[in-house]
Amino acid sequence: MSKKEEYADDDEIDLKEIFRTLSRYKYFIIFCMILFGILASVVAYFKPNIYQTSMTLEIGILGSISGGNDIVSKAISASSKIKPDTEIEILKSRTLMVEAVKSVDFSHRYYVTYRMKKTEIYEKDSPFDINLTKGFGKEFKVLPYDKEHYRLENKSLNINYIYKYGKEIKDDNFVFTLTLKKDRKIHDNEKYSFEVMDFDDCVSLAQEGLKVKVSGKYTTIIAISKSGKLKERLPKIVNALASAYIKRNIEKRTREASKTLSFVETEIDKIKDELKKSSIKLENFKKNIKTVNFNTKSDIVMKRLGDMEIELSKLNIEISMVESLYSRVKLGKKIESILINGLFNDNINPLTNIIDILQKYRIKLETLRIDYTKDYPEVIKLQKEIKETQNLFKSMVRNFRKNLLDRKKILVKSIKREQKLVDKLAEDEQIYHKLERKFKLNEKIYSYLLEKKASSLIAKAATVSRNRILDKARSSYKSAPNRNLITAVGIFLGFIVGAMIAFIRGFIDDTIKNIDHIKKETDAIILGIVPSVKDMDKNERKNLMVFDYPRSSFSESFRNIRSNLKFMMNDTSSKVLTITSTISGEGKTLISSNLAGIISLTKKKVILINLDMRKPTLHLKFNLPNNKGISSVLSGYESLKEVIQVTSNPYLDIISSGAIPPNPSELIHSKKMEEIIEELKKKYDIVMLDTPPSGLVTDAQLLMRMSDSVIYVIRANYAKQGFLKNIDILSRDKSISGFSIILNAVDDKDTGYGYGYGYY
């Protein structure tokens, strides 16, 4: 398999090429890193400090009393069930933040601009106080003027006036008084400004950076944290929010418990009067008949009837409560604001769960409405869920009411059946049992209502201490920005951007850069590589560096080429060596002159002929005239002997191009050209031909076929990779002998293999 095929089959990532690209554009990448690092540092400098504070809140600290089956335990248990998710939404709600902001006034904002950086400062650190009654939400700049006056600026209001400290300023857009604090002054290098925000903006700003979450998976401890620009303000807001939450919870449950207590107390007053009347009637009847000894059978019937009537009375109380709830639902009262805990038996607890869900939905809906309209998909979806849940609640209340009424019907029928048995008793006995039954009924109901009252009182008291603050928010700590990290990220991004641009430029750049590019397209022999020489175009005479700088890497590369060329050429006879390139500017004359020079140092007679008669430059390398040359000989104006010029090296002669002829191609293709070469071969060991570019004219290809060896010069980072296709065709041409390539002007980072080796 050829080297070209080996490179074609190699699909792995060329790490060497990646590092070459990075090395080639290393100064550009470093520039990008420095630029991005500076930009990141500027961004980090102007980014305001962000502080954070936190606190913890324990909710539902009163659980059900273990093993308690009495009415007190149930009352406490019924009112102590709290779901953390619902409470989190309440704490994040705007409604609660409104209550918190009312207790903490932070509408005044003060700023100072120092070294181009604007920073908010605490009210106590401001050198002046503001008392503003009109002009909320507008920022004013305050600049020092003298000890008693200041300059006020506001571009939007076209304000730029001087006012006196402590004097009220009245304008159509604002009214305020600015007072300089005692022993304070505004420095010339500091620019102050202030803004007094309206209440709604204060609430919105207070909600920014607020985070509420459960501390653990199985805990009822809620962590509240807030971030902001002014560290002194954060603890006040968080603590005010927690206090507002506890206060709101107490007020809501106390209000609902008071409604229940009021209902129970009203019923107690009614039953108390009835109990007193029934007691008097029973005592009077006993005095009148002077005996109360009736048979046992009647006692049993009357006891059973009395129990039923007591049960009916309790049922009527529950029905009254349900009817009250049912009427509130029918009137369209918000279901989520109804308190059920403590009113009914355990079988109504599912209603409590639904109310909890509705509360959570309602809070989420209020939060969404702050930022979105009613047509927002999430708002529409949530409203639909709320409506479906409300309908479910109404249906459950109707079913519960129906069940109570059905129980009442069954109980009334049973009472009527027992009443018929009572009617068969003697008249005095009936009257006595009736009075006794009524007295006992009122007594039982009175006791039952007293228990309900106690239950309501305890439930009301239980709401006071069910939530508490575990750890108050104290000092704030700086959480952002990490300026060192921002700068480091900027530098890293600079490297990424620089590398990406480098790779893009490398991808777009289709020039040949190293021998690997050549090997991928052709199997031609690579005779050697020549490093680039800085400033060589500024002083053409220094191009013959093998004489001027014999110890340079440039000269060393030509010694390696000379050694490699020795193995290629038969050393027994004179040889014709053609040097060409695809286009001009690839260093063909540079290579031919220095190669001729390095070979002549081995005491071989070398003659170098400049056949590039269109753009002659060879004479400049040797500081020789060009008034006559090969064109003169080919045209018949001069003899060959007359145009040969000697150089400082006795083994090296040259023939310059001479005057530029009108027909250089015809002259090169003439029989005379072959005769000249044959004549020179008799006198010189090496006849070296510096030809025109082969990609522009056909002159070079004729001279290649007349030569024993051909050196094709390719300039790195200049010649296009597309040139290699034609070079590969020439290397396979059987009529061209000894075809090889020299890669010229290679950067040190792209040399790859060094100068000490040939490439076959």
Short mmCIF file of C-alpha atoms in Angstrom, two decimals, residues 22-428:
data_model
loop_
_atom_site.label_atom_id
_atom_site.label_comp_id
_atom_site.label_asym_id
_atom_site.label_seq_id
_atom_site.Cartn_x
_atom_site.Cartn_y
_atom_site.Cartn_z
CA LEU A 22 -3.16 25.76 17.88
CA SER A 23 0.55 26.51 17.70
CA ARG A 24 0.21 28.35 14.38
CA TYR A 25 -2.42 30.70 15.83
CA LYS A 26 -1.09 30.75 19.40
CA TYR A 27 -0.61 34.52 19.49
CA PHE A 28 -4.14 35.08 18.23
CA ILE A 29 -5.49 32.64 20.85
CA ILE A 30 -3.48 34.38 23.58
CA PHE A 31 -4.88 37.70 22.37
CA CYS A 32 -8.44 36.30 22.60
CA MET A 33 -7.75 34.97 26.10
CA ILE A 34 -6.40 38.34 27.25
CA LEU A 35 -9.28 40.20 25.59
CA PHE A 36 -11.97 37.95 27.07
CA GLY A 37 -10.20 37.99 30.43
CA ILE A 38 -10.22 41.80 30.46
CA LEU A 39 -13.88 41.90 29.38
CA ALA A 40 -14.80 39.35 32.06
CA SER A 41 -12.91 41.37 34.68
CA VAL A 42 -14.80 44.51 33.65
CA VAL A 43 -18.11 42.65 33.82
CA ALA A 44 -17.16 41.21 37.22
CA TYR A 45 -16.20 44.66 38.48
CA PHE A 46 -19.53 46.22 37.50
CA LYS A 47 -21.61 43.29 38.74
CA PRO A 48 -23.16 44.26 42.09
CA ASN A 49 -22.52 42.13 45.15
CA ILE A 50 -25.35 39.73 45.89
CA TYR A 51 -25.96 38.83 49.53
CA GLN A 52 -28.08 36.07 51.00
CA THR A 53 -29.73 35.38 54.33
CA SER A 54 -31.91 32.52 55.58
CA MET A 55 -34.14 31.40 58.42
CA THR A 56 -36.06 28.26 59.40
CA LEU A 57 -39.72 27.94 60.33
CA GLU A 58 -41.39 24.96 62.01
CA ILE A 59 -45.01 24.36 61.08
CA GLY A 60 -47.69 22.18 62.72
CA ILE A 61 -45.79 21.68 65.99
CA LEU A 62 -49.00 20.49 67.75
CA GLY A 63 -49.84 16.99 66.58
CA SER A 64 -52.58 14.71 67.71
CA ILE A 65 -52.41 13.65 71.37
CA SER A 66 -51.28 10.07 71.53
CA GLY A 67 -54.01 7.70 72.61
CA GLY A 68 -56.53 10.52 73.13
CA ASN A 69 -60.08 9.62 72.24
CA ASP A 70 -61.79 12.40 74.15
CA ILE A 71 -63.32 15.43 72.55
CA VAL A 72 -60.35 17.65 73.54
CA SER A 73 -57.84 15.44 71.71
CA LYS A 74 -60.01 15.31 68.63
CA ALA A 75 -60.43 19.07 68.62
CA ILE A 76 -56.66 19.63 68.72
CA SER A 77 -55.96 16.86 66.21
CA ALA A 78 -58.59 18.10 63.79
CA SER A 79 -57.08 21.56 63.63
CA SER A 80 -53.40 20.62 63.47
CA LYS A 81 -53.03 18.91 60.09
CA ILE A 82 -50.76 21.03 57.90
CA LYS A 83 -49.32 20.19 54.50
CA PRO A 84 -45.85 21.74 53.85
CA ASP A 85 -46.46 22.18 50.10
CA THR A 86 -49.50 24.35 50.76
CA GLU A 87 -47.66 26.42 53.35
CA ILE A 88 -44.75 26.94 50.95
CA GLU A 89 -47.08 28.39 48.33
CA ILE A 90 -48.63 30.66 50.97
CA LEU A 91 -45.18 31.91 52.03
CA LYS A 92 -44.29 32.65 48.39
CA SER A 93 -47.57 34.43 47.68
CA ARG A 94 -47.76 38.15 46.95
CA THR A 95 -50.64 38.49 49.43
CA LEU A 96 -48.46 37.49 52.35
CA MET A 97 -45.55 39.64 51.12
CA VAL A 98 -47.89 42.65 51.11
CA GLU A 99 -48.47 42.11 54.86
CA ALA A 100 -44.72 41.73 55.45
CA VAL A 101 -43.80 44.90 53.54
CA LYS A 102 -46.37 46.87 55.54
CA SER A 103 -44.36 46.19 58.68
CA VAL A 104 -40.95 46.99 57.11
CA ASP A 105 -40.51 50.27 55.28
CA PHE A 106 -37.74 50.07 52.72
CA SER A 107 -39.19 52.25 49.98
CA HIS A 108 -36.19 54.64 50.13
CA ARG A 109 -33.29 53.60 47.92
CA TYR A 110 -29.91 55.35 48.04
CA TYR A 111 -27.09 54.87 45.53
CA VAL A 112 -23.50 56.05 45.25
CA THR A 113 -21.39 56.07 42.08
CA TYR A 114 -17.66 55.74 42.71
CA ARG A 115 -15.06 54.88 40.08
CA MET A 116 -17.81 54.46 37.48
CA LYS A 117 -19.52 51.78 39.60
CA LYS A 118 -23.01 52.39 40.96
CA THR A 119 -23.75 50.71 44.31
CA GLU A 120 -26.82 50.74 46.53
CA ILE A 121 -26.12 51.80 50.11
CA TYR A 122 -28.09 51.42 53.32
CA GLU A 123 -30.23 54.33 54.47
CA LYS A 124 -28.02 54.91 57.52
CA ASP A 125 -24.93 55.20 55.29
CA SER A 126 -26.49 57.89 53.12
CA PRO A 127 -25.23 61.43 53.89
CA PHE A 128 -28.76 62.83 53.52
CA ASP A 129 -32.40 62.00 54.34
CA ILE A 130 -35.37 62.25 52.00
CA ASN A 131 -38.97 63.08 52.87
CA LEU A 132 -40.92 62.58 49.65
CA THR A 133 -44.69 62.92 49.21
CA LYS A 134 -44.86 63.00 45.41
CA GLY A 135 -42.65 61.61 42.67
CA PHE A 136 -42.51 57.91 43.53
CA GLY A 137 -40.51 55.66 41.23
CA LYS A 138 -38.29 58.45 39.87
CA GLU A 139 -34.53 58.49 40.41
CA PHE A 140 -32.82 61.79 41.18
CA LYS A 141 -29.08 62.51 41.13
CA VAL A 142 -27.62 64.60 43.95
CA LEU A 143 -24.33 66.40 43.29
CA PRO A 144 -22.40 68.59 45.76
CA TYR A 145 -22.42 72.34 45.11
CA ASP A 146 -21.36 73.96 48.37
CA LYS A 147 -21.91 73.50 52.10
CA GLU A 148 -25.53 74.68 51.97
CA HIS A 149 -26.63 73.79 48.44
CA TYR A 150 -26.76 70.79 46.12
CA ARG A 151 -27.46 70.19 42.46
CA LEU A 152 -30.46 68.01 41.55
CA GLU A 153 -30.57 66.21 38.18
CA ASN A 154 -33.18 64.12 36.39
CA LYS A 155 -32.86 63.80 32.62
CA SER A 156 -36.34 62.38 32.01
CA LEU A 157 -37.92 65.39 33.79
CA ASN A 158 -35.34 67.83 32.36
CA ILE A 159 -34.31 68.85 35.90
CA ASN A 160 -30.90 70.40 36.56
CA TYR A 161 -31.21 72.96 39.34
CA ILE A 162 -29.50 74.03 42.56
CA TYR A 163 -31.46 73.79 45.81
CA LYS A 164 -30.81 74.43 49.46
CA TYR A 165 -30.53 71.59 51.99
CA GLY A 166 -33.61 71.22 54.19
CA LYS A 167 -35.90 73.30 51.95
CA GLU A 168 -39.02 71.66 50.51
CA ILE A 169 -38.99 71.40 46.72
CA LYS A 170 -42.33 71.53 44.94
CA ASP A 171 -42.80 70.67 41.30
CA ASP A 172 -45.60 69.33 39.11
CA ASN A 173 -43.89 65.93 39.14
CA PHE A 174 -42.44 65.72 42.65
CA VAL A 175 -42.50 67.15 46.15
CA PHE A 176 -39.75 66.35 48.66
CA THR A 177 -37.29 67.70 51.19
CA LEU A 178 -33.60 66.71 51.16
CA THR A 179 -31.83 67.18 54.49
CA LEU A 180 -28.10 66.77 54.97
CA LYS A 181 -27.30 64.64 58.02
CA LYS A 182 -25.37 66.15 60.88
CA ASP A 183 -21.57 66.01 60.51
CA ARG A 184 -21.93 64.51 57.02
CA LYS A 185 -20.94 65.86 53.61
CA ILE A 186 -21.11 64.80 49.97
CA HIS A 187 -17.60 64.30 48.55
CA ASP A 188 -16.70 65.64 45.13
CA ASN A 189 -15.55 62.24 43.85
CA GLU A 190 -18.83 60.58 44.83
CA LYS A 191 -22.14 60.91 42.99
CA TYR A 192 -25.27 60.09 44.95
CA SER A 193 -28.78 59.36 43.77
CA PHE A 194 -32.02 58.31 45.41
CA GLU A 195 -35.39 56.81 44.55
CA VAL A 196 -38.54 56.41 46.61
CA MET A 197 -40.55 53.45 45.34
CA ASP A 198 -44.30 53.04 45.54
CA PHE A 199 -45.75 50.22 47.60
CA ASP A 200 -46.47 47.80 44.73
CA ASP A 201 -42.89 48.09 43.45
CA CYS A 202 -41.60 47.46 46.97
CA VAL A 203 -43.64 44.25 47.16
CA SER A 204 -42.41 43.07 43.75
CA LEU A 205 -38.81 43.81 44.68
CA ALA A 206 -39.22 42.04 48.03
CA GLN A 207 -40.35 38.89 46.20
CA GLU A 208 -37.25 38.84 43.99
CA GLY A 209 -34.69 36.28 45.12
CA LEU A 210 -37.09 34.65 47.61
CA LYS A 211 -36.80 30.87 47.94
CA VAL A 212 -38.92 28.64 50.18
CA LYS A 213 -38.41 24.90 50.53
CA VAL A 214 -38.78 22.02 52.97
CA SER A 215 -35.53 21.36 54.82
CA GLY A 216 -35.90 17.59 54.67
CA LYS A 217 -38.05 14.96 53.03
CA TYR A 218 -39.79 13.86 56.20
CA THR A 219 -39.73 17.12 58.18
CA THR A 220 -42.16 19.99 58.70
CA ILE A 221 -39.35 22.54 58.88
CA ILE A 222 -39.40 25.14 56.11
CA ALA A 223 -36.26 27.02 55.08
CA ILE A 224 -36.75 30.57 53.80
CA SER A 225 -33.88 32.31 52.02
CA LYS A 226 -33.60 35.58 50.15
CA SER A 227 -30.88 37.14 48.04
CA GLY A 228 -30.44 40.80 47.21
CA LYS A 229 -28.02 43.67 46.73
CA LEU A 230 -28.30 45.28 50.18
CA LYS A 231 -27.24 42.96 52.99
CA GLU A 232 -28.78 45.05 55.81
CA ARG A 233 -32.27 44.85 54.31
CA LEU A 234 -32.51 41.09 53.72
CA PRO A 235 -32.90 39.83 57.32
CA LYS A 236 -35.63 42.38 57.97
CA ILE A 237 -37.68 41.24 54.98
CA VAL A 238 -37.34 37.52 55.76
CA ASN A 239 -38.18 37.94 59.46
CA ALA A 240 -41.14 40.19 58.59
CA LEU A 241 -42.40 37.55 56.14
CA ALA A 242 -42.24 34.81 58.78
CA SER A 243 -44.01 37.00 61.35
CA ALA A 244 -46.72 37.90 58.82
CA TYR A 245 -47.19 34.22 58.05
CA ILE A 246 -47.63 33.27 61.72
CA LYS A 247 -49.93 36.25 62.34
CA ARG A 248 -52.05 35.49 59.27
CA ASN A 249 -52.38 31.84 60.24
CA ILE A 250 -53.50 32.76 63.76
CA GLU A 251 -55.95 35.41 62.60
CA LYS A 252 -57.55 33.19 59.98
CA ARG A 253 -58.06 30.19 62.24
CA THR A 254 -59.15 32.35 65.18
CA ARG A 255 -61.72 34.07 62.96
CA GLU A 256 -63.17 30.80 61.71
CA ALA A 257 -63.09 29.23 65.18
CA SER A 258 -64.90 32.29 66.54
CA LYS A 259 -67.71 31.72 64.04
CA THR A 260 -68.10 28.14 65.25
CA LEU A 261 -67.95 29.23 68.89
CA SER A 262 -70.60 31.92 68.29
CA PHE A 263 -72.94 29.35 66.76
CA VAL A 264 -72.47 26.93 69.67
CA GLU A 265 -72.97 29.66 72.28
CA THR A 266 -76.22 30.75 70.63
CA GLU A 267 -77.50 27.16 70.78
CA ILE A 268 -76.43 26.87 74.44
CA ASP A 269 -78.46 29.96 75.38
CA LYS A 270 -81.55 28.48 73.74
CA ILE A 271 -81.16 25.06 75.37
CA LYS A 272 -80.40 26.60 78.76
CA ASP A 273 -83.78 28.30 78.79
CA GLU A 274 -85.51 25.15 77.64
CA LEU A 275 -83.69 23.10 80.30
CA LYS A 276 -84.80 25.49 83.04
CA LYS A 277 -88.44 25.43 81.89
CA SER A 278 -88.56 21.62 81.58
CA SER A 279 -87.03 21.25 85.06
CA ILE A 280 -89.70 23.50 86.65
CA LYS A 281 -92.55 21.69 84.89
CA LEU A 282 -91.26 18.28 86.00
CA GLU A 283 -90.94 19.36 89.63
CA ASN A 284 -94.44 20.91 89.69
CA PHE A 285 -95.97 17.76 88.24
CA LYS A 286 -94.30 15.59 90.89
CA LYS A 287 -95.72 17.80 93.62
CA ASN A 288 -99.23 17.58 92.20
CA ILE A 289 -99.54 13.77 91.76
CA LYS A 290 -97.43 13.02 94.87
CA THR A 291 -96.14 9.73 93.40
CA VAL A 292 -93.85 8.69 90.54
CA ASN A 293 -93.80 4.91 90.88
CA PHE A 294 -94.71 3.48 87.48
CA ASN A 295 -94.13 -0.02 86.08
CA THR A 296 -90.81 -1.16 84.65
CA LYS A 297 -92.12 -1.69 81.13
CA SER A 298 -93.07 1.92 80.76
CA ASP A 299 -89.61 2.94 82.02
CA ILE A 300 -87.93 0.89 79.31
CA VAL A 301 -90.13 2.38 76.58
CA MET A 302 -89.59 5.91 77.84
CA LYS A 303 -85.80 5.41 78.11
CA ARG A 304 -85.59 4.12 74.56
CA LEU A 305 -87.69 7.02 73.31
CA GLY A 306 -85.57 9.49 75.25
CA ASP A 307 -82.32 8.13 73.74
CA MET A 308 -83.78 8.45 70.26
CA GLU A 309 -84.84 12.04 70.85
CA ILE A 310 -81.37 12.90 72.19
CA GLU A 311 -79.79 11.39 69.07
CA LEU A 312 -82.27 13.34 66.92
CA SER A 313 -81.30 16.59 68.67
CA LYS A 314 -77.61 15.98 68.01
CA LEU A 315 -78.40 15.13 64.42
CA ASN A 316 -80.37 18.37 64.06
CA ILE A 317 -77.34 20.33 65.28
CA GLU A 318 -75.10 18.66 62.69
CA ILE A 319 -77.74 19.29 60.02
CA SER A 320 -77.79 22.97 61.01
CA MET A 321 -74.02 23.15 60.58
CA VAL A 322 -74.14 21.42 57.22
CA GLU A 323 -77.02 23.65 56.10
CA SER A 324 -74.91 26.68 57.01
CA LEU A 325 -72.00 25.26 55.00
CA TYR A 326 -74.34 24.35 52.13
CA SER A 327 -75.81 27.86 51.99
CA ARG A 328 -72.32 29.42 51.93
CA VAL A 329 -71.39 27.19 49.00
CA LYS A 330 -74.61 28.07 47.17
CA LEU A 331 -74.01 31.79 47.71
CA GLY A 332 -70.69 31.42 45.86
CA LYS A 333 -68.34 32.01 48.82
CA LYS A 334 -64.80 30.89 48.08
CA ILE A 335 -64.64 27.30 49.21
CA GLU A 336 -60.94 27.50 50.08
CA SER A 337 -61.69 30.14 52.76
CA ILE A 338 -64.08 27.85 54.68
CA LEU A 339 -62.75 26.21 57.85
CA ILE A 340 -64.18 22.73 58.54
CA ASN A 341 -61.73 21.31 61.07
CA GLY A 342 -63.43 20.80 64.48
CA LEU A 343 -66.99 21.23 63.18
CA PHE A 344 -67.90 17.68 62.26
CA ASN A 345 -66.97 14.09 62.85
CA ASP A 346 -64.05 12.37 61.16
CA ASN A 347 -66.14 11.28 58.18
CA ILE A 348 -66.02 14.79 56.78
CA ASN A 349 -62.18 14.95 56.72
CA PRO A 350 -62.09 14.42 52.90
CA LEU A 351 -63.66 17.90 52.60
CA THR A 352 -60.68 19.31 54.50
CA ASN A 353 -58.28 17.69 52.02
CA ILE A 354 -60.15 19.25 49.10
CA ILE A 355 -59.99 22.69 50.73
CA ASP A 356 -56.20 22.27 51.16
CA ILE A 357 -55.87 21.45 47.46
CA LEU A 358 -57.99 24.47 46.50
CA GLN A 359 -55.86 26.75 48.67
CA LYS A 360 -52.74 25.54 46.91
CA TYR A 361 -54.34 26.03 43.48
CA ARG A 362 -55.58 29.52 44.38
CA ILE A 363 -52.16 30.69 45.58
CA LYS A 364 -50.51 29.35 42.45
CA LEU A 365 -53.12 31.11 40.28
CA GLU A 366 -52.54 34.44 42.04
CA THR A 367 -48.81 34.06 41.49
CA LEU A 368 -49.28 33.35 37.76
CA ARG A 369 -51.61 36.32 37.32
CA ILE A 370 -48.84 38.68 38.38
CA ASP A 371 -46.82 37.88 35.24
CA TYR A 372 -49.37 36.45 32.78
CA THR A 373 -52.80 37.27 31.37
CA LYS A 374 -55.93 35.16 31.73
CA ASP A 375 -55.31 33.68 28.25
CA TYR A 376 -51.98 32.11 29.28
CA PRO A 377 -52.28 28.28 28.84
CA GLU A 378 -51.08 27.52 32.37
CA VAL A 379 -53.64 29.98 33.83
CA ILE A 380 -56.47 28.44 31.81
CA LYS A 381 -55.45 24.93 32.85
CA LEU A 382 -55.29 25.91 36.55
CA GLN A 383 -58.68 27.63 36.43
CA LYS A 384 -60.16 24.48 34.95
CA GLU A 385 -58.66 22.35 37.74
CA ILE A 386 -60.01 24.77 40.37
CA LYS A 387 -63.51 24.59 38.89
CA GLU A 388 -63.46 20.79 38.77
CA THR A 389 -62.26 20.61 42.39
CA GLN A 390 -64.95 23.08 43.50
CA ASN A 391 -67.61 21.00 41.78
CA LEU A 392 -66.29 17.90 43.56
CA PHE A 393 -66.50 19.72 46.92
CA LYS A 394 -70.08 20.86 46.25
CA SER A 395 -71.07 17.34 45.28
CA MET A 396 -69.58 15.90 48.49
CA VAL A 397 -71.37 18.52 50.63
CA ARG A 398 -74.70 17.68 48.93
CA ASN A 399 -74.14 13.96 49.51
CA PHE A 400 -73.22 14.51 53.16
CA ARG A 401 -76.31 16.68 53.66
CA LYS A 402 -78.49 14.04 52.00
CA ASN A 403 -77.06 11.29 54.25
CA LEU A 404 -77.84 13.32 57.36
CA LEU A 405 -81.41 13.99 56.20
CA ASP A 406 -81.93 10.30 55.41
CA ARG A 407 -80.73 9.35 58.89
CA LYS A 408 -83.13 11.90 60.35
CA LYS A 409 -86.08 10.39 58.46
CA ILE A 410 -85.29 6.92 59.76
CA LEU A 411 -84.89 8.23 63.30
CA VAL A 412 -88.20 10.16 63.14
CA LYS A 413 -90.05 7.00 62.07
CA SER A 414 -88.54 5.11 64.99
CA ILE A 415 -89.61 7.86 67.41
CA LYS A 416 -93.18 7.78 66.08
CA ARG A 417 -93.26 4.03 66.58
CA GLU A 418 -92.15 4.38 70.21
CA GLN A 419 -94.56 7.26 70.71
CA LYS A 420 -97.51 4.97 69.88
CA LEU A 421 -96.43 2.66 72.70
CA VAL A 422 -96.29 5.63 75.06
CA ASP A 423 -99.80 6.71 74.05
CA LYS A 424 -101.18 3.45 75.48
CA LEU A 425 -99.97 4.31 78.99
CA ALA A 426 -102.17 5.96 81.66
CA GLU A 427 -102.66 9.70 81.36
CA ASP A 428 -100.61 10.68 84.45
#
